[in-house]
XYZ file of N, CA and C in Angstrom:
384
model
N 46.031 7.641 -10.576
C 45.619 7.542 -11.841
C 44.436 6.416 -11.907
N 43.458 6.689 -13.014
C 42.568 5.606 -13.015
C 42.837 4.774 -14.373
N 43.050 3.536 -14.187
C 43.645 2.560 -15.323
C 42.736 1.553 -15.468
N 42.364 1.242 -16.591
C 41.699 0.294 -17.100
C 42.367 -1.053 -17.274
N 42.112 -2.380 -17.016
C 42.860 -3.294 -17.526
C 42.084 -4.600 -17.770
N 42.424 -5.379 -18.822
C 41.929 -6.280 -19.255
C 42.852 -7.510 -19.827
N 42.342 -8.727 -19.781
C 43.119 -9.841 -20.616
C 42.047 -10.814 -20.860
N 42.737 -11.861 -21.942
C 41.964 -12.989 -22.359
C 42.774 -13.931 -21.540
N 42.255 -15.180 -21.901
C 42.851 -16.291 -21.071
C 44.127 -16.330 -20.751
N 44.908 -16.037 -22.165
C 46.344 -16.338 -21.784
C 47.019 -15.399 -21.040
N 46.358 -14.121 -20.815
C 46.863 -13.099 -20.083
C 46.368 -13.112 -18.605
N 45.420 -13.946 -18.226
C 44.607 -13.598 -17.107
C 45.675 -13.606 -15.968
N 46.499 -14.768 -15.822
C 47.236 -14.616 -14.426
C 48.212 -13.381 -14.286
N 48.786 -12.961 -15.496
C 49.603 -11.588 -15.264
C 48.912 -10.637 -15.276
N 47.721 -10.596 -15.800
C 46.576 -9.478 -15.320
C 46.379 -9.287 -13.790
N 45.952 -10.430 -13.187
C 45.672 -10.428 -11.956
C 46.798 -9.781 -10.946
N 48.050 -10.436 -11.176
C 49.297 -9.956 -10.460
C 49.325 -8.467 -10.652
N 49.011 -7.788 -11.942
C 49.420 -6.424 -12.304
C 48.214 -5.700 -11.542
N 46.919 -6.100 -11.600
C 46.025 -5.240 -10.873
C 46.063 -5.278 -9.359
N 46.744 -6.315 -8.595
C 46.859 -6.319 -7.415
C 48.225 -5.256 -6.975
N 49.115 -5.460 -7.893
C 50.387 -4.526 -7.732
C 50.067 -3.040 -7.788
N 49.256 -2.832 -9.068
C 48.793 -1.473 -9.080
C 47.811 -0.839 -8.425
N 46.991 -1.601 -7.590
C 46.185 -1.240 -6.735
C 46.858 -0.854 -5.380
N 47.814 -1.677 -5.302
C 48.779 -1.371 -4.096
C 49.649 -0.079 -4.113
N 49.826 0.539 -5.419
C 50.658 1.577 -5.480
C 49.756 2.797 -5.659
N 48.322 2.372 -5.404
C 47.166 3.756 -5.322
C 46.525 3.993 -6.332
N 46.771 3.271 -7.446
C 45.847 3.483 -8.657
C 44.472 2.872 -8.589
N 43.675 3.573 -9.140
C 42.112 3.153 -9.260
C 42.037 2.058 -10.373
N 41.725 0.957 -10.358
C 41.829 -0.083 -11.494
C 40.515 -0.465 -11.610
N 40.216 -0.210 -12.940
C 38.890 -0.925 -13.546
C 39.074 -2.135 -14.215
N 38.586 -3.414 -13.804
C 39.023 -4.739 -14.324
C 37.867 -5.061 -15.258
N 38.155 -5.075 -16.687
C 37.216 -5.485 -17.493
C 37.371 -7.065 -17.884
N 37.809 -7.623 -17.128
C 38.039 -9.257 -17.109
C 39.131 -9.724 -18.235
N 39.276 -10.888 -18.322
C 38.290 -11.869 -18.022
C 38.570 -12.395 -16.593
N 37.832 -13.241 -16.291
C 37.782 -13.710 -14.747
C 38.594 -15.212 -14.653
N 39.157 -15.738 -15.526
C 39.764 -17.053 -15.410
C 40.287 -17.229 -16.537
N 41.094 -18.692 -16.473
C 41.861 -18.989 -17.611
C 40.976 -19.683 -18.676
N 39.775 -19.816 -18.503
C 38.902 -20.435 -19.658
C 38.978 -19.669 -20.499
N 39.052 -20.479 -21.879
C 39.357 -19.981 -23.249
C 38.381 -18.907 -23.602
N 38.439 -17.789 -24.002
C 37.708 -16.733 -24.599
C 37.992 -15.939 -25.693
N 37.195 -14.896 -26.104
C 37.479 -14.148 -27.233
C 38.217 -12.719 -26.826
N 39.382 -12.462 -26.963
C 40.176 -11.506 -26.707
C 39.462 -10.230 -27.340
N 38.964 -10.033 -28.509
C 38.473 -8.926 -28.931
C 37.306 -8.154 -27.950
N 36.488 -9.020 -27.481
C 35.411 -8.668 -26.539
C 36.032 -7.997 -25.288
N 37.247 -8.170 -24.847
C 37.624 -7.135 -23.840
C 38.518 -6.246 -24.202
N 39.114 -6.276 -25.382
C 39.865 -5.051 -25.879
C 38.762 -3.987 -26.290
N 37.514 -4.353 -26.769
C 36.690 -3.428 -27.017
C 35.883 -2.872 -25.805
N 35.852 -3.544 -24.759
C 35.046 -3.155 -23.482
C 36.097 -1.705 -22.939
N 37.577 -2.272 -23.003
C 38.468 -1.468 -22.070
C 38.579 -0.229 -23.251
N 38.600 -0.322 -24.477
C 38.699 0.682 -25.241
C 37.675 1.708 -25.480
N 36.527 1.222 -25.402
C 35.499 2.104 -25.154
C 35.488 3.119 -23.885
N 35.950 2.340 -22.703
C 36.211 3.058 -21.560
C 37.254 4.054 -21.525
N 38.365 3.863 -22.334
C 39.163 4.889 -22.349
C 39.001 5.839 -23.437
N 38.547 5.578 -24.369
C 38.148 6.655 -25.330
C 36.958 7.295 -25.033
N 36.217 7.177 -24.078
C 35.086 7.993 -23.682
C 35.838 8.940 -22.442
N 36.959 8.493 -21.992
C 37.618 9.427 -21.102
C 37.207 8.922 -19.653
N 36.712 7.602 -19.292
C 36.403 7.281 -17.962
C 37.716 6.824 -17.294
N 38.548 6.262 -17.998
C 39.856 5.917 -17.482
C 41.051 6.699 -18.422
N 42.008 7.096 -17.567
C 43.135 7.725 -17.926
C 43.887 6.858 -18.964
N 44.264 5.796 -18.808
C 44.772 4.787 -19.368
C 44.227 3.454 -19.503
N 44.862 2.276 -20.400
C 44.291 1.136 -20.552
C 45.546 0.183 -20.476
N 45.518 -0.871 -20.137
C 46.502 -2.033 -20.096
C 45.855 -3.185 -20.554
N 46.130 -3.669 -21.596
C 45.848 -4.946 -22.299
C 46.821 -6.400 -22.182
N 46.170 -7.249 -21.873
C 47.169 -8.630 -21.716
C 46.969 -9.817 -22.505
N 47.420 -10.096 -23.219
C 47.219 -11.562 -24.261
C 48.353 -12.177 -24.323
N 48.565 -13.284 -24.868
C 49.624 -13.884 -25.168
C 50.749 -13.266 -25.589
N 50.586 -12.490 -26.440
C 51.632 -11.850 -27.355
C 51.617 -10.355 -27.347
N 50.448 -9.932 -27.053
C 50.106 -8.388 -27.069
C 49.803 -7.606 -28.299
N 49.887 -8.698 -29.596
C 49.729 -8.277 -30.861
C 47.912 -8.044 -31.026
N 47.489 -9.455 -30.843
C 46.125 -9.383 -31.068
C 45.079 -8.173 -30.430
N 45.548 -8.159 -29.137
C 44.606 -7.026 -28.411
C 45.033 -5.747 -29.086
N 46.201 -5.256 -29.359
C 46.456 -3.991 -29.923
C 45.664 -3.851 -31.181
N 45.596 -4.899 -31.998
C 44.766 -4.897 -33.369
C 43.488 -4.523 -32.952
N 42.954 -5.118 -31.694
C 41.523 -5.110 -31.670
C 41.349 -3.845 -31.103
N 41.998 -3.407 -30.306
C 41.815 -2.153 -29.517
C 41.968 -0.949 -30.448
N 42.680 -1.008 -31.630
C 42.880 0.110 -32.407
C 41.756 0.429 -33.334
N 40.817 -0.613 -33.479
C 39.531 -0.235 -34.068
C 38.595 0.493 -33.544
N 38.845 1.033 -32.374
C 38.097 1.697 -31.622
C 38.359 3.515 -31.888
N 37.858 4.378 -32.326
C 38.087 5.622 -32.321
C 38.525 6.308 -30.973
N 39.740 6.951 -31.069
C 40.375 7.429 -30.148
C 41.095 6.496 -29.175
N 41.437 5.210 -29.781
C 42.261 4.394 -29.053
C 43.759 4.486 -30.077
N 44.929 4.789 -29.264
C 46.128 4.538 -29.795
C 46.669 3.487 -28.721
N 46.574 2.156 -29.405
C 47.169 1.022 -28.510
C 48.383 0.618 -29.335
N 49.606 0.273 -28.374
C 50.892 -0.353 -28.791
C 51.197 -1.237 -28.069
N 51.814 -2.563 -28.830
C 52.389 -3.612 -28.423
C 53.725 -3.107 -27.775
N 54.327 -3.269 -26.555
C 55.711 -3.103 -26.451
C 56.411 -4.010 -25.256
N 57.574 -4.353 -25.728
C 58.375 -5.399 -24.687
C 59.652 -4.584 -24.269
N 60.094 -3.418 -24.873
C 61.166 -2.681 -24.384
C 60.862 -1.418 -23.917
N 61.781 -0.840 -23.002
C 61.507 0.467 -22.420
C 61.579 1.486 -23.526
N 62.508 1.322 -24.673
C 62.415 2.273 -25.737
C 60.854 2.291 -26.458
N 60.388 1.073 -26.685
C 59.201 1.117 -27.392
C 58.283 1.769 -26.491
N 58.063 1.523 -25.335
C 57.112 2.226 -24.397
C 57.461 3.738 -24.311
N 58.408 4.175 -24.158
C 58.751 5.525 -24.144
C 58.333 6.164 -25.495
N 58.823 5.646 -26.569
C 58.314 6.201 -27.674
C 57.060 6.262 -27.996
N 56.253 5.024 -27.645
C 54.878 4.833 -28.145
C 53.991 6.353 -27.180
N 54.707 6.696 -25.962
C 54.159 7.652 -25.478
C 54.590 9.089 -25.858
N 55.710 9.255 -26.246
C 56.421 10.429 -26.426
C 55.817 11.053 -27.903
N 56.136 10.005 -28.870
C 55.711 10.284 -30.215
C 54.338 10.217 -30.557
N 53.562 9.067 -30.183
C 52.483 8.658 -30.515
C 51.204 8.646 -29.817
N 51.490 9.102 -28.571
C 50.538 9.325 -27.292
C 49.671 8.292 -27.073
N 50.316 7.302 -27.144
C 49.571 5.658 -26.878
C 48.795 5.729 -25.692
N 47.607 5.633 -25.667
C 46.584 5.529 -24.416
C 46.424 4.232 -23.970
N 46.851 3.101 -24.543
C 46.711 1.816 -23.936
C 47.940 1.032 -24.558
N 48.520 0.410 -23.465
C 49.707 -0.370 -23.605
C 49.311 -2.037 -23.596
N 49.501 -2.775 -24.568
C 49.237 -4.323 -24.718
C 50.732 -4.848 -24.491
N 50.597 -5.912 -23.732
C 51.563 -6.491 -22.976
C 51.539 -8.027 -23.343
N 52.510 -8.854 -23.793
C 52.390 -10.322 -24.075
C 52.887 -11.062 -23.094
N 52.005 -11.750 -22.148
C 52.136 -12.593 -21.179
C 53.498 -13.527 -21.319
N 53.387 -14.089 -22.755
C 54.329 -15.125 -22.914
C 55.830 -14.767 -22.822
N 55.994 -13.250 -22.664
C 57.405 -12.805 -22.978
C 57.967 -12.116 -21.721
N 56.882 -11.872 -20.920
C 57.420 -11.229 -19.657
C 56.838 -11.581 -18.333
N 57.418 -11.726 -17.052
C 57.138 -11.742 -15.776
C 56.397 -10.462 -15.466
N 55.858 -10.564 -14.117
C 55.191 -9.278 -13.315
C 56.191 -8.384 -13.234
N 57.351 -8.692 -12.689
C 58.299 -7.512 -12.445
C 58.792 -6.545 -13.663
N 58.838 -7.530 -14.872
C 59.260 -6.632 -16.131
C 57.704 -5.958 -16.409
N 56.926 -6.397 -16.724
C 55.718 -5.808 -17.045
C 55.346 -4.508 -16.071
N 55.494 -4.577 -15.011
C 55.459 -3.366 -14.069
C 56.318 -2.523 -14.527
N 57.751 -2.799 -14.732
C 58.755 -1.694 -15.138
C 58.243 -0.790 -16.316
N 57.515 -1.958 -17.453
C 57.215 -1.245 -18.697
C 55.857 -0.269 -18.420
N 54.997 -0.778 -17.505
C 53.922 0.103 -17.276
C 54.101 1.202 -16.487
N 55.038 1.457 -15.742
C 55.556 2.692 -14.840
C 56.180 3.604 -15.620
N 56.993 3.034 -16.947
C 57.446 3.967 -18.071
C 56.177 4.487 -18.620
N 55.246 3.728 -19.160
C 53.861 4.084 -19.815
C 53.123 5.188 -18.908
N 53.105 4.898 -17.555
C 52.255 5.811 -17.074
C 52.803 7.050 -16.775
N 54.346 7.147 -16.796
C 54.792 8.447 -16.389
C 55.696 9.131 -17.467
N 55.437 8.693 -18.684
C 55.922 9.324 -19.831
C 55.185 10.168 -20.378
N 55.378 11.649 -20.687
C 54.594 12.497 -21.242
C 54.729 12.408 -22.725
N 53.259 12.899 -23.370
C 53.549 13.021 -24.833
C 54.228 14.314 -25.201
């Protein structure tokens, strides 16, 4: 699967870990940044990823910030994007089954890489 991924400075470390793990699982990853923990504006990254997913260049998107909320709000301003922040299996499952979410937003403040991967696997494998 071709997956777009991006983060702001608060989500950078988790994004990097996820990028490596998902690449190792055989996914094609398109990384929209950021490239460090230097302070940056999250809407810039949400917009770049959102355009990519909405235009069909990537199958799904994953955005990471401190809480997952800001990225979801910014991404949802792009036509064709259905971004949802989620922290539980049920949230991820329902946002795919009932809402056809194409972007998952995660809060680095609330989860480690193993937990994030659990949620991402549900996101990638749950049908609308």
